[in-house]
Amino acid sequence: MSNPDTSDLSRRRLLQGTALGVAAVPAAGFLAACATSGGDADSEDVTNSGDAENPFGVDPAAPLDVVIFDGGFGDKYATEGHQVMYNEKFPDAEIIHATEEDIAATQQPRFADGDPPDVLDDSGAGKIAIDALVNDGLLAELTPLLEAPSIDDPNLTVQETLVDGVLKPGIYNGKVYALNYAMGGWAIWYDGKLFEDQGWTAPTTWDEMMALCAEIKKAGIAPWTYAGQHPYYLWDSLYTLAARHGGRDVSVAIDNLEPKAWEHESVKLAAEALYSLQDKGYVLKGTPGINHIDSQTKFNNREAAFLPCGSWLANEQIDVAPDDFVYSAIGIPPLEGSVQPELVWSSGEEPFVVPEHAKNKPGAYEYLRIMLSKEGSKIFAEKAQSPTILKDQEITNPPAAALASLVTTAENAYRPQLADWYIDFKEQAEPALAELMAGKITPDEFIGVAQKAADSVAKSDVEKFTQEY
């Protein structure tokens, strides 16, 4: 995947944030503020010495300022794991910890004042656009970290211990500025305990899915529910059904705004398959009007058997799910004749960055190196219930293991980008996807809306991006 021009994307993402109701500071105001404050701050040039114990020359007594996003993964993996590990190595270092739900509202002023944290988990709806920070010279590139010896095997660099291709989303202008730490993805979740009690077997094909839905309905349980108020939760089901059937190139053509990409036969079959769920009465009553928490809670209450959701599901519902709930995951079952039936929407997410003007930049790099150790990854899998981007990691947490098992090869992982890149497409096509799933428009009508929206973007003067694998 090639990266877009950062200046245009900065403006686009800030505008998108505003359109979504996020309290985004206008780009010009942010840039001006940083030019007078952050620009005067000294920036420490950190290098990798190759010393396996302390490659960045960390001052053992220097405090470390860490800000974690308060989202689906929580912050226990940091406070009860990574920060404990850091203090075991540097017991005299004070760790200043904060957990924030709105990163932009709380941290953007710190960047503007030249007083950013040392480590920032820049995630969530209120995140600061990373390309804007890069473009303003406010982030440190992560080359010293990636070239440093791995904690677990000093003969390997940190980068050599990571899953191939996971650094791509954090590359800007050819350099890595963000470490997308969690190996995230989308799946169709079900409760293994419910299935065992009912004698059901998870479907491996779409025909099996429809047959099982009929059986589930007879048992008095709704086969499906989803976040009706947030139709972006449904993109995975549509894209992956289509791309499994026709191959990953179907998704690439859509991302690259190729003519008639949405009219591909595989896309039509995928839209018809999803439409059939509502048409046959297999969706929980009221689903189109509920939000993600409501749908997840009804799923935990065993009112519905299947739920499409991301990798954060188990941790976000940790206080709601019954003790005997067994999170189990499948990719959406492929249609008959699928040429790439194991394709999964999976990539790195949850971006961690080191500000260029961090007071303890060596400590920040070391903190990230600890996160990327086997022990650090194991703690994240246990506390956040999600795998990390570390290669060959030991995963004992059942939900994390269930999701990790879906990605069999690098060729079977992909990440559609169209709705992320073009807000004009998203605003037109996503409501139509919701109407398709609610049975209010036909598959052909949905495809017509999506193709028209894509064509409109293609003809516009906005910067165009290119998807590559």
Coordinates of C-alpha atoms in Angstrom, one line a residue, residues 48 61 91 313 404 447:
N48 CA 21.0 2.6 18.7
A61 CA 16.4 8.0 37.0
P91 CA 13.4 1.1 39.5
L313 CA -14.9 -7.1 21.3
A404 CA -5.0 -15.1 15.5
I447 CA -24.3 -1.3 -5.8

